[in-house]
XYZ file of C-alpha atoms in Angstrom:
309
model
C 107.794 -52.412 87.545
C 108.669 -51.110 84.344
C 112.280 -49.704 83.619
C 111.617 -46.512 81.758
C 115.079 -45.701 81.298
C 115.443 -48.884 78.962
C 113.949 -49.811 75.710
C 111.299 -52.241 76.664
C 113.077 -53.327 79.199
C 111.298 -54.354 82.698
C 112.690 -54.480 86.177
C 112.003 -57.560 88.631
C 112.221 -56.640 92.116
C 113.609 -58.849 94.866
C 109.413 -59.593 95.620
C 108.781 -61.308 92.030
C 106.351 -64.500 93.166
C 107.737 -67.723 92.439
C 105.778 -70.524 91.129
C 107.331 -73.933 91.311
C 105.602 -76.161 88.047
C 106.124 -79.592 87.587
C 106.268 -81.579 83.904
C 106.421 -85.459 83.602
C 106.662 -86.159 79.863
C 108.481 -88.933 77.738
C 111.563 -89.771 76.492
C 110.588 -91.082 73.133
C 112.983 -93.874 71.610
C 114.679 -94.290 74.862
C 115.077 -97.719 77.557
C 115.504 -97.658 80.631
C 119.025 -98.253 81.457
C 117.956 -100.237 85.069
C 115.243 -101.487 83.938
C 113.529 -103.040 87.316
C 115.426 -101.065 89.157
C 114.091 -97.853 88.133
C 110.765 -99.102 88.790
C 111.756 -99.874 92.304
C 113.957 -96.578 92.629
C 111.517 -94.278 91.005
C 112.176 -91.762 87.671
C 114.503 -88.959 88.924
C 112.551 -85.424 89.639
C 115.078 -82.730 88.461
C 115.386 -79.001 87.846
C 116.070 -76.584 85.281
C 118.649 -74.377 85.244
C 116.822 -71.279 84.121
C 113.949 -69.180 85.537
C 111.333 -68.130 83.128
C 110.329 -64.233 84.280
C 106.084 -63.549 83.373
C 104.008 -60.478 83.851
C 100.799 -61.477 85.717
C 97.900 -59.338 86.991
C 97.762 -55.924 87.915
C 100.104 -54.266 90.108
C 103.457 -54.798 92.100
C 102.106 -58.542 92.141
C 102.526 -59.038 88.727
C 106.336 -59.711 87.795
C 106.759 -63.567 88.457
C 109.218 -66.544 87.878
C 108.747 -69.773 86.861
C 110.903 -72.632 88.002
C 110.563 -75.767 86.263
C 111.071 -79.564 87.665
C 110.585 -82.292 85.720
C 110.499 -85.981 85.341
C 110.976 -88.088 81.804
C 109.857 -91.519 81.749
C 111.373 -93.618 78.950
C 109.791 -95.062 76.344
C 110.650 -98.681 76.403
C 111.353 -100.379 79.959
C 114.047 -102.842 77.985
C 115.217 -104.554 75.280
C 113.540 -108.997 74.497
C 116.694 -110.605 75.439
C 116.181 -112.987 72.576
C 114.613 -110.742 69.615
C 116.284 -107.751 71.105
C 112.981 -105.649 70.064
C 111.623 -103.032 72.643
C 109.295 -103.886 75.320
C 106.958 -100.944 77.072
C 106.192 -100.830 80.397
C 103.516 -102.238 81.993
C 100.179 -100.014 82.856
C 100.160 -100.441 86.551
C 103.795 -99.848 86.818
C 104.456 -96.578 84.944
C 101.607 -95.437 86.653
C 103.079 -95.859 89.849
C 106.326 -94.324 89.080
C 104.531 -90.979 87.589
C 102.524 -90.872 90.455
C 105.549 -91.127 92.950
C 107.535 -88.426 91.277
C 104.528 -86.176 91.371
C 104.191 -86.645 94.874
C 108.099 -86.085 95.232
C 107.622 -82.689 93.441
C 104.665 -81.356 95.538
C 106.599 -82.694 98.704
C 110.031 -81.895 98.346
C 109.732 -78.660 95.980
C 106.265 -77.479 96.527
C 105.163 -78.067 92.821
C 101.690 -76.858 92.965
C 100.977 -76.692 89.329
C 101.609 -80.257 87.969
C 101.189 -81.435 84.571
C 101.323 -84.739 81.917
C 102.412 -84.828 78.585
C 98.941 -85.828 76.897
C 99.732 -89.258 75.905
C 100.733 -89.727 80.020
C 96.889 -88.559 80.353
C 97.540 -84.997 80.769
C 94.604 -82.362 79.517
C 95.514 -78.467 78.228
C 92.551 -77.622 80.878
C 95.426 -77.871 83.223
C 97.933 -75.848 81.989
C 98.749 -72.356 84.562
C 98.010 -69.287 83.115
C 101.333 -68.411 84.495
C 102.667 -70.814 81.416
C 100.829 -68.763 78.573
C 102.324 -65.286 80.599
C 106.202 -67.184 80.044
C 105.152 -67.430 76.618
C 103.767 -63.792 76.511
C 106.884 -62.436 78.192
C 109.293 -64.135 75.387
C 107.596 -62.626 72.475
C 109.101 -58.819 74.069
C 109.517 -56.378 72.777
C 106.008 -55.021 71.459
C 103.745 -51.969 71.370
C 101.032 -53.853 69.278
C 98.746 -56.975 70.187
C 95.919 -59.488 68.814
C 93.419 -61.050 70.906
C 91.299 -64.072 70.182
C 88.252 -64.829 72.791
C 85.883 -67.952 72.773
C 82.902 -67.310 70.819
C 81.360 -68.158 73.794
C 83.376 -66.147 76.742
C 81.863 -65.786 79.734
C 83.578 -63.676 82.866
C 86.109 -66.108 83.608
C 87.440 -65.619 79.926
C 87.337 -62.127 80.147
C 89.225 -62.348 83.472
C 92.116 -64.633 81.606
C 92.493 -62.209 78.864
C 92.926 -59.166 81.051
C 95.102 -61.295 83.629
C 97.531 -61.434 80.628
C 97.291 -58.491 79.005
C 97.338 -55.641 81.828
C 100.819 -55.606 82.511
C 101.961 -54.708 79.112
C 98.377 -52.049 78.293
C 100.144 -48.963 79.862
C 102.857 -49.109 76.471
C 100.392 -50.732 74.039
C 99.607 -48.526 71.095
C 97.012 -51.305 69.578
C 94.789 -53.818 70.833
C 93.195 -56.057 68.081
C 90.404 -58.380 68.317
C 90.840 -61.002 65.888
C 88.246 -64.349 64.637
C 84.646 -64.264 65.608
C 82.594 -62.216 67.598
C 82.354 -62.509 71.354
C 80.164 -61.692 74.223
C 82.654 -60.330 76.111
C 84.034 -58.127 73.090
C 81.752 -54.791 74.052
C 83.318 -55.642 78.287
C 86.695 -55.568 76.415
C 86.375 -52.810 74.602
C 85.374 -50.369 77.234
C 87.674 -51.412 79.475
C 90.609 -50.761 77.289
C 89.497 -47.135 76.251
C 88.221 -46.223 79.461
C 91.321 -47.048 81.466
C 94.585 -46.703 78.940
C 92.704 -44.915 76.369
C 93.251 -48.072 73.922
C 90.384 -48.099 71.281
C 90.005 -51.945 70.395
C 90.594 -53.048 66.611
C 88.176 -55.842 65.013
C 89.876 -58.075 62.893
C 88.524 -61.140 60.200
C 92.550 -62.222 60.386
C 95.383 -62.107 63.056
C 97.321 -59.361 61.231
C 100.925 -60.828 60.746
C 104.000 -60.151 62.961
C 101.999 -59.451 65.944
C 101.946 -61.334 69.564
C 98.531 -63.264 69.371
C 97.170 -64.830 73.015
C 94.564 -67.100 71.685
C 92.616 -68.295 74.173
C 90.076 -70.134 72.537
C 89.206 -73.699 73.425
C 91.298 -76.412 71.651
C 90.565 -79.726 71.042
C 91.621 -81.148 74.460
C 91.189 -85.085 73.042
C 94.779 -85.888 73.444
C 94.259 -86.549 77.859
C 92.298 -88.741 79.578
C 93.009 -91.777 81.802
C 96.757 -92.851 81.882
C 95.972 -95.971 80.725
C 93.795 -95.382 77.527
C 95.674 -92.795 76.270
C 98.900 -95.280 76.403
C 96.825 -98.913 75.221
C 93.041 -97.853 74.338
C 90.427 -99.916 75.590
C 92.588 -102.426 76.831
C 94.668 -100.212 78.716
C 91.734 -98.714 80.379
C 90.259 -101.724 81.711
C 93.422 -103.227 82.652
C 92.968 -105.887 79.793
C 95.693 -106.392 77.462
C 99.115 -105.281 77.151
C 98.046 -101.448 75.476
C 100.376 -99.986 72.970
C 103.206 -97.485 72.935
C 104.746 -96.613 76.163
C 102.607 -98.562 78.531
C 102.463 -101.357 76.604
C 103.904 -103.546 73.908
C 105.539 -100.901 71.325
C 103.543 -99.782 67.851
C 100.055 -99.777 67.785
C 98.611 -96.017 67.629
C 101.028 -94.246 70.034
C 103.041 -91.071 69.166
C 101.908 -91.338 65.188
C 102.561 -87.444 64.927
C 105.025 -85.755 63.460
C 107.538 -85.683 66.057
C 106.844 -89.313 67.782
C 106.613 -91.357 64.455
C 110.489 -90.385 64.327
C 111.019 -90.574 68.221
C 113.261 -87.051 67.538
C 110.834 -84.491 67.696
C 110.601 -82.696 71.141
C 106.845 -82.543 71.143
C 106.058 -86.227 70.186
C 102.256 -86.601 70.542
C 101.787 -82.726 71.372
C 101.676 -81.829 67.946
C 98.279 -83.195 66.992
C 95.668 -81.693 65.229
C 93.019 -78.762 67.692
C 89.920 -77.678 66.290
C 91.371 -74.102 66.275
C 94.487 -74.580 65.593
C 94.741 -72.449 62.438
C 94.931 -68.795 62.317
C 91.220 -66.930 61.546
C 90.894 -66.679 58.152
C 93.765 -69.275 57.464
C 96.694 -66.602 58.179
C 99.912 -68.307 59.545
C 100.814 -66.754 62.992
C 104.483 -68.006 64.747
C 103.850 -65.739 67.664
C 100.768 -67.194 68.984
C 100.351 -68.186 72.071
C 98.096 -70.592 73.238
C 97.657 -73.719 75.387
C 98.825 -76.179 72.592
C 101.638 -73.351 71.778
C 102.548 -73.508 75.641
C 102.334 -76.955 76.399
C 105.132 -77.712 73.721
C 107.339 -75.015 74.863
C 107.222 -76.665 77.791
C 108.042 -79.818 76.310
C 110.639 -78.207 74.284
C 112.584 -76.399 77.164
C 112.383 -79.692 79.292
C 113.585 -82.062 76.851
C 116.622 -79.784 76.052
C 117.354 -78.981 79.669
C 117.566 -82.546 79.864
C 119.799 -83.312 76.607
C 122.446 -80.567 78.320
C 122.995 -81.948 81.490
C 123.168 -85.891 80.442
């Protein structure tokens, strides 16, 4: 698997797996240009360009590819014919479209993995571990990496961690183990030492300028049902109009950073996780986490998009 001859470098053979992930997120500050129609019609399920390459596992299983499809709903279903301001969609209907192209990706292109941006009800719980390995991959080349566990890891954790890491232990000179302690700190440990002869580093802070998987839980209170993450209450119960993209326009939709403007590429993605800040307060722009992944995602699938219109 690994290309000796090159710096770094690592060779995919013609049996790299292939998973096929699906993304439905929005196209903030955008109508739809058919209006009705597209809600007849269905949103368009397209394809990236690119394959993203991961390391996965253990073994000759572990070099993979990632093919991305995707499907953006826009923001505003028209323009009031009279006051010319926007008008959302309604609940039932941009439910129904989501839920046909989702169906059209596991169908048509085998999309297995499928995932929401959170404000279309989506939850970080169901983000692939093959996304966090994409982001792994891009952060080559490195000899050195931090580690952050769940104070309260349990096997499956430990699993994850090593899932990630083992491709990339045979050339690792340093494993560090940064924030608080962990049960599954002493399983790491000997693992590492007894098989690549790694002795584990303890850490208060995420030394800088290293690739740091953090896999502890964030604040997953951006999902939840399509409708109240879109209108609230009255989205949920089916009361009501609802706010931002499923409703009327305003209300407390896409406040963050990047929605308030409508440019951003992660609008609503960007909001604040319980452990969202380095340990000890120590700014890190190589970590990689679910947050971290789902707006790469995001990011890659809004500019794919922006190419080819």
């Amino acid at each position: 698997m690994w290309n000796r001859a090159g710096a770094g470098s690592i060779c995919f053979s013609m049996e790299a797996n292939y998973l096929n992930l699906f993304y439905a997120g929005i196209l903030y500050g955008q109508y739809s240009e058919t209006g009705k129609k597209l809600a007849s019609t269905g949103l368009s399920v397209k394809k990236l360009g690119r394959e993203f390459p991961y390391l996965l596992g253990k073994g000759r299983g572990a070099a993979g590819r990632m093919l991305i499809y995707y499907a953006l709903l826009p923001q505003y279903s028209k323009k009031a014919r009279l006051s010319g301001k926007p008008v959302g969609w309604k609940r039932d209907t941009a439910i129904k479209m989501l839920e046909r192209a989702e169906q059209r990706a596991a169908v048509e292109w085998g999309c297995r993995e499928q995932m929401m941006a959170p404000e279309l009800g989506g939850t970080l719980t169901r983000i692939p571990l093959e996304l966090l390995a994409v982001c792994l991959y891009r952060q080559r080349p490195f000899d050195r990496l931090c580690i952050s566990l769940p104070e309260d890891a349990g096997e499956y954790d430990l699993e994850q961690a090593l899932e990630l890491m083992t491709p990339y232990l045979p050339r690792m000179r340093q494993v560090v183990l940064a924030g608080g302690e962990s049960p599954m700190a002493e399983r790491l440990e000997t693992y590492l030492y007894e098989e690549f002869g790694i002795i584990l580093m303890r850490e208060a802070k995420t030394p800088r300028g290293l690739p740091w998987v953090d896999l502890r839980e964030e604040e997953d209170s951006l999902g939840g049902d399509i409708g109240e993450a879109a209108g609230g209450a009255a989205g949920k119960s089916g009361a009501g109009s609802g706010t931002g993209v499923l409703g009327k326009p305003g209300g407390s939709f896409g406040k963050g950073a990047a929605g308030k403007s409508g440019a951003g590429s992660t609008a609503g993605v960007g909001g604040k996780s319980g452990v969202g800040a380095d340990p000890g307060g120590n700014g890190n722009s190589r970590r990689i986490s679910r947050m971290e992944a789902l707006k790469f995602l995001d990011t890659v699938v809004k500019n794919g998009y922006n190419t080819v219109s």
